Coordinates of C-alpha atoms in Angstrom, one line a residue:
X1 CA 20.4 -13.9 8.2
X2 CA 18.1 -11.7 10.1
X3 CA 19.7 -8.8 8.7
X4 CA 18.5 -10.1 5.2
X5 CA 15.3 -10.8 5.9
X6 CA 14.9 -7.3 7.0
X7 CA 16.5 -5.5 4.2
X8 CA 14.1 -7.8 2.2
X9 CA 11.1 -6.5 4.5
X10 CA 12.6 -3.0 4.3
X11 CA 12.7 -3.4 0.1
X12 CA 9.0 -5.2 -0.3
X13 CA 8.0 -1.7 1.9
X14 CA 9.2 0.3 -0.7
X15 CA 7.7 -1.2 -3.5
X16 CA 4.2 -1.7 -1.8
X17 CA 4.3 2.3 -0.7
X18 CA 5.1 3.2 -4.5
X19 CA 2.2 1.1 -5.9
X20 CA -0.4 2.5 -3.6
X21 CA 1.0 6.0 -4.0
X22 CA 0.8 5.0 -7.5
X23 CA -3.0 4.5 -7.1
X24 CA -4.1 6.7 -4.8
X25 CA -2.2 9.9 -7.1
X26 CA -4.3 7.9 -10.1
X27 CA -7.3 8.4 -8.0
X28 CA -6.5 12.0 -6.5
X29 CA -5.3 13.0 -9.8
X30 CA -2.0 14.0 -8.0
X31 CA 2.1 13.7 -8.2
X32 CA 2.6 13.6 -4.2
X33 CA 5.1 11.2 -2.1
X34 CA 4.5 8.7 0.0
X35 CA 4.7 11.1 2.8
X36 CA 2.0 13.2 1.7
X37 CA -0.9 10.2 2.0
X38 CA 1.0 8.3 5.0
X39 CA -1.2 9.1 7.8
X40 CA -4.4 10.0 5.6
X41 CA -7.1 7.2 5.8
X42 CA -7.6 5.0 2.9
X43 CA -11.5 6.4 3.8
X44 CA -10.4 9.6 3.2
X45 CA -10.0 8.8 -0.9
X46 CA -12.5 8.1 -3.2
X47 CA -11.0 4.9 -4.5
X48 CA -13.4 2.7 -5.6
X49 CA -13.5 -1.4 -4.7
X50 CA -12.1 -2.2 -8.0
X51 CA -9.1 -0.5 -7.9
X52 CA -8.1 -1.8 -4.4
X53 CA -8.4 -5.0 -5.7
X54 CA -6.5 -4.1 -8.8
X55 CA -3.7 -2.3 -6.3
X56 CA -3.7 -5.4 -4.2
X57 CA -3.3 -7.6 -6.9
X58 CA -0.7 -5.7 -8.5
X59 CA 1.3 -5.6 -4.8
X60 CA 0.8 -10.0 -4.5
X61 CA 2.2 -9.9 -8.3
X62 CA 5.5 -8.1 -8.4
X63 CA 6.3 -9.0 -4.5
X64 CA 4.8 -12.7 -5.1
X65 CA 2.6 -12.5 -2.1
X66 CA -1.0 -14.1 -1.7
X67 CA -3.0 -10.9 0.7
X68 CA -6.2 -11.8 1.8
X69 CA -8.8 -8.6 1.0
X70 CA -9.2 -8.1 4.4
X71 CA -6.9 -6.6 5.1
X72 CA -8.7 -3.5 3.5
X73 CA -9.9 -1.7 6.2
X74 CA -11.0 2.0 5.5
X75 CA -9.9 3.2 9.2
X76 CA -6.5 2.4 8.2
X77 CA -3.8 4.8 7.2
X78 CA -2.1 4.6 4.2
X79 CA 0.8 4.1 5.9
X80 CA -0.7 0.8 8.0
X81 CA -1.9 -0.5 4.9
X82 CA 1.1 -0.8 3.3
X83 CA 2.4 -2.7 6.4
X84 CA -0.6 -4.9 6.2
X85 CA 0.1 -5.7 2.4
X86 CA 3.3 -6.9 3.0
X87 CA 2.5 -9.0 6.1
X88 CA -0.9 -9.7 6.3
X89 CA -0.9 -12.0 9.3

């Protein structure tokens, strides 16, 4: 069982990394990876408020999560972000 649920943590990952990668190369105006934003700072992009919402909301609907907005933190890197989106607590 605890192989599952990491597989499952492992997939929901995945999926959050390509929808904030999905944002952030709307935003850059950019075709890069998830490794190429990883360890930049969400501060470092000039995303506006709305479209973290709209990314977060999009992550809660196709992973069926409730995220509370804090967990938007600009000191964050992308790649603790997406961590955060998937397990908020």
């Amino acid at each position: 069982m605890p192989e599952l649920l990491i597989a499952m943590d492992i997939q929901n990952l995945q999926i959050a990394q390509q929808i904030v990668v999905s944002y952030l190369n709307d935003t850059e105006q950019k075709n890069e990876a998830f490794d190429f934003y990883k360890y930049k700072k969400l501060g470092d992009f000039a995303i506006d408020s709305l479209e973290l919402f709209e990314m977060i909301m999009k992550v809660e609907e196709v992973l069926g999560l409730a995220i509370d907005d804090s967990v938007i933190d600009s000191d964050l890197t992308i790649e603790e972000l997406t961590i955060k989106l998937i397990s908020p607590d």
